[in-house]
JSON list of C-alpha atoms in Angstrom, two decimals:
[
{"chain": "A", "resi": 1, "resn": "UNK", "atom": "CA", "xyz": [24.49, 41.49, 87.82]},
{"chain": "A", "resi": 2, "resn": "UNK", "atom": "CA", "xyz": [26.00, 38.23, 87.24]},
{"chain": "A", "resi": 3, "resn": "UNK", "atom": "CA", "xyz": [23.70, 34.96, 86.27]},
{"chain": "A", "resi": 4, "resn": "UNK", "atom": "CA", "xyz": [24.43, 31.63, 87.20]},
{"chain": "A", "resi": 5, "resn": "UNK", "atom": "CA", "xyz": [23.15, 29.04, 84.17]},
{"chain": "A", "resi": 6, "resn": "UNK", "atom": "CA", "xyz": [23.01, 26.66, 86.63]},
{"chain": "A", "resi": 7, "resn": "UNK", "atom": "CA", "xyz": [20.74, 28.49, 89.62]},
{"chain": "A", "resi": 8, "resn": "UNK", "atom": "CA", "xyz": [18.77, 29.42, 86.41]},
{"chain": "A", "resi": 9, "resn": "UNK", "atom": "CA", "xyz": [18.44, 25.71, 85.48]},
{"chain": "A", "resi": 10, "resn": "UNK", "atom": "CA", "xyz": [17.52, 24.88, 88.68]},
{"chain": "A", "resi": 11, "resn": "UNK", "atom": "CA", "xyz": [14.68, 27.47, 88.59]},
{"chain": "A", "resi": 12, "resn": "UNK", "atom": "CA", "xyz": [13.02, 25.67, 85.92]},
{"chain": "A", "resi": 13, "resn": "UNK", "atom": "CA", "xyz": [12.52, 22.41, 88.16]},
{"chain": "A", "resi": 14, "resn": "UNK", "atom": "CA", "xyz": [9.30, 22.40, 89.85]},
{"chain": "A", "resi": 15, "resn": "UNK", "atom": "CA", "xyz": [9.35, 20.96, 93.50]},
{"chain": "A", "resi": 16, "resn": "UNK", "atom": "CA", "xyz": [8.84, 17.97, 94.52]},
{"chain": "A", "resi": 17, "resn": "UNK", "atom": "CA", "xyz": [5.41, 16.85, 95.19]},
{"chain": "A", "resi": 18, "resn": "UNK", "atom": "CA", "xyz": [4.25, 16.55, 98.43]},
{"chain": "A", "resi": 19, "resn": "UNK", "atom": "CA", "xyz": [2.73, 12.56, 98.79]},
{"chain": "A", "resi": 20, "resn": "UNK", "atom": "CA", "xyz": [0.83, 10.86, 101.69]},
{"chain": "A", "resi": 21, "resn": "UNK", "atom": "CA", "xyz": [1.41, 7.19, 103.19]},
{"chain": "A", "resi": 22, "resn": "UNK", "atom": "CA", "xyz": [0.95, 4.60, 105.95]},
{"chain": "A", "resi": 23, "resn": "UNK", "atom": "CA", "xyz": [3.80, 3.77, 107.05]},
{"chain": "A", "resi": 24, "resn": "UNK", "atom": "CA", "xyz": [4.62, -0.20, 107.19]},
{"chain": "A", "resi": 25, "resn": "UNK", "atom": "CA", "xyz": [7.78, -0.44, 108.96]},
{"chain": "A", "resi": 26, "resn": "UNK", "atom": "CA", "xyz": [10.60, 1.43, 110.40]},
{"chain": "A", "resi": 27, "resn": "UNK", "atom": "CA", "xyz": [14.25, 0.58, 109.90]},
{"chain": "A", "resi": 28, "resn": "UNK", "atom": "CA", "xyz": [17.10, 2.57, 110.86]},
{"chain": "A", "resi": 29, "resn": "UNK", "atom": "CA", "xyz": [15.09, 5.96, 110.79]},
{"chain": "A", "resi": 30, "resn": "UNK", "atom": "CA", "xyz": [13.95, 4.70, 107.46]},
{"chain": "A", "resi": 31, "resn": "UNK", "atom": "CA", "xyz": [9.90, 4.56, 107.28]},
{"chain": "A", "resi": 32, "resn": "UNK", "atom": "CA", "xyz": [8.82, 2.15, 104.60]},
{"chain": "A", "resi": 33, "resn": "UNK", "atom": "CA", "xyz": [5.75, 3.70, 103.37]},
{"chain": "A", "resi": 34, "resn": "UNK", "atom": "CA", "xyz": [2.72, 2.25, 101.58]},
{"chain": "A", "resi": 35, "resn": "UNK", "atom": "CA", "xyz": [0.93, 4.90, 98.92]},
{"chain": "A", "resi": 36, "resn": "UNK", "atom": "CA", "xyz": [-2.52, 4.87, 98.17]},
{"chain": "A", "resi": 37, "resn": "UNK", "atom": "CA", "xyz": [-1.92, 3.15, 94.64]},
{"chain": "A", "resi": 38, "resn": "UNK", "atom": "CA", "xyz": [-0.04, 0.55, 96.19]},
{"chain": "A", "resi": 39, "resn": "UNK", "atom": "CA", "xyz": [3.24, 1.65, 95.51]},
{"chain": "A", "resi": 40, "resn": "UNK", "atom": "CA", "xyz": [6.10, 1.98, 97.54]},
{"chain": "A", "resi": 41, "resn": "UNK", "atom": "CA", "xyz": [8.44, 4.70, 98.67]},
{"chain": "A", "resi": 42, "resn": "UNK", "atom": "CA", "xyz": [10.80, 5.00, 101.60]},
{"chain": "A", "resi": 43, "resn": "UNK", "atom": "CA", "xyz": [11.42, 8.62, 103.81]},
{"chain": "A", "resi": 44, "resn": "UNK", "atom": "CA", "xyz": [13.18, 9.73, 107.36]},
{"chain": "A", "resi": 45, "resn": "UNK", "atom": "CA", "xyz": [12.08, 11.23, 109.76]},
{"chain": "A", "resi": 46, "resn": "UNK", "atom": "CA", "xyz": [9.40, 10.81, 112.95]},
{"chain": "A", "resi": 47, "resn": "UNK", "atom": "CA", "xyz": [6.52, 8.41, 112.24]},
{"chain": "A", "resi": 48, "resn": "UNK", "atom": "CA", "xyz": [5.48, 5.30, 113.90]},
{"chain": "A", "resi": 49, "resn": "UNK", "atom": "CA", "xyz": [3.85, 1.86, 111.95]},
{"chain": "A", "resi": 50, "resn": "UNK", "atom": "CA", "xyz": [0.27, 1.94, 110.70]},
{"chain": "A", "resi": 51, "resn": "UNK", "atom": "CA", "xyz": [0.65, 6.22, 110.82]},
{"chain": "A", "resi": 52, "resn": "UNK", "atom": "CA", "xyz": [-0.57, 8.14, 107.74]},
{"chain": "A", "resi": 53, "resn": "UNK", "atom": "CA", "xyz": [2.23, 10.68, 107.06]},
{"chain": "A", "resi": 54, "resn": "UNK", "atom": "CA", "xyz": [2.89, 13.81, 104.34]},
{"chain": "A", "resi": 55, "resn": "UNK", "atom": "CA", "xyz": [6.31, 12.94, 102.94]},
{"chain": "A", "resi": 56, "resn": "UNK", "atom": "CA", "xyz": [8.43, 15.00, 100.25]},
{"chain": "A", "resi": 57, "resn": "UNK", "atom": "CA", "xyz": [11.51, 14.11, 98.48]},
{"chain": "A", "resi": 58, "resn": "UNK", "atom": "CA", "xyz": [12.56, 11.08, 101.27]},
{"chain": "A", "resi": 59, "resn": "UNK", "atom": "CA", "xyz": [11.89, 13.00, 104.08]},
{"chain": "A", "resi": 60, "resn": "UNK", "atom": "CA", "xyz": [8.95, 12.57, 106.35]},
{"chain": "A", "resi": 61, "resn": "UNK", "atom": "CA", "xyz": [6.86, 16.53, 106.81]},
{"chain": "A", "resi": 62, "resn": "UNK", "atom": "CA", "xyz": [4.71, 15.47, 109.56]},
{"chain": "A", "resi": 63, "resn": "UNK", "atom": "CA", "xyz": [1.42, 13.05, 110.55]},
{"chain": "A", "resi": 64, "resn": "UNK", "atom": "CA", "xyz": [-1.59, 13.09, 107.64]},
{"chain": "A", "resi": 65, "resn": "UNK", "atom": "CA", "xyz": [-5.09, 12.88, 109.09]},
{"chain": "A", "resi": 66, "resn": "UNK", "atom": "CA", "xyz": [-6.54, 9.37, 109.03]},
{"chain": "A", "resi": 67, "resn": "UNK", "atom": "CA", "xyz": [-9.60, 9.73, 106.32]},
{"chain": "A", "resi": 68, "resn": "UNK", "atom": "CA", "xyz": [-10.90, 7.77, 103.84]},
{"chain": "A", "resi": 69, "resn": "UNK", "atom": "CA", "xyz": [-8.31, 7.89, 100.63]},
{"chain": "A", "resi": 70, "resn": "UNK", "atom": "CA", "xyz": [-10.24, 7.86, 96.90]},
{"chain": "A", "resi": 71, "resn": "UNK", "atom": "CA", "xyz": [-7.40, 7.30, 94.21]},
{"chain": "A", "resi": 72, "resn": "UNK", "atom": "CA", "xyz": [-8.09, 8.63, 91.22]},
{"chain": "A", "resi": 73, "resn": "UNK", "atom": "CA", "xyz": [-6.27, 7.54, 87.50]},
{"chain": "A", "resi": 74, "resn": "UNK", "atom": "CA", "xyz": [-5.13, 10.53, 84.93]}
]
């Protein structure tokens, strides 16, 4: 059985976390999106302005429900 350091490396990573966002504005296929803390991240995929979305590592999973968002500092 032959292991690869790097797919073992690679292993140790956890995934990317899976954020929410209203989007701002759309450029290109770009979504500017605003997060709950203020912050700002950009992703592709389907969305229009003012949507909440679910986005993971710059790519847009699908629409978020529009509720009430409570940050909360660690």
């Amino acid at each position: 059985m032959f292991l690869n350091p790097y797919r073992l490396l690679l292993n140790l990573l956890p995934d990317p976390a899976l954020q929410v966002g209203k989007v701002i504005t759309i450029t290109g296929g770009v979504a500017a999106i605003q997060l709950p803390g203020g912050g700002m991240a950009s992703a592709r995929g389907d969305a229009a302005p003012n949507d909440w979305v679910f986005f993971r590592d710059g790519r847009i999973e699908g629409k978020a429900p529009t509720l009430p968002v409570e940050v909360i500092e660690v």
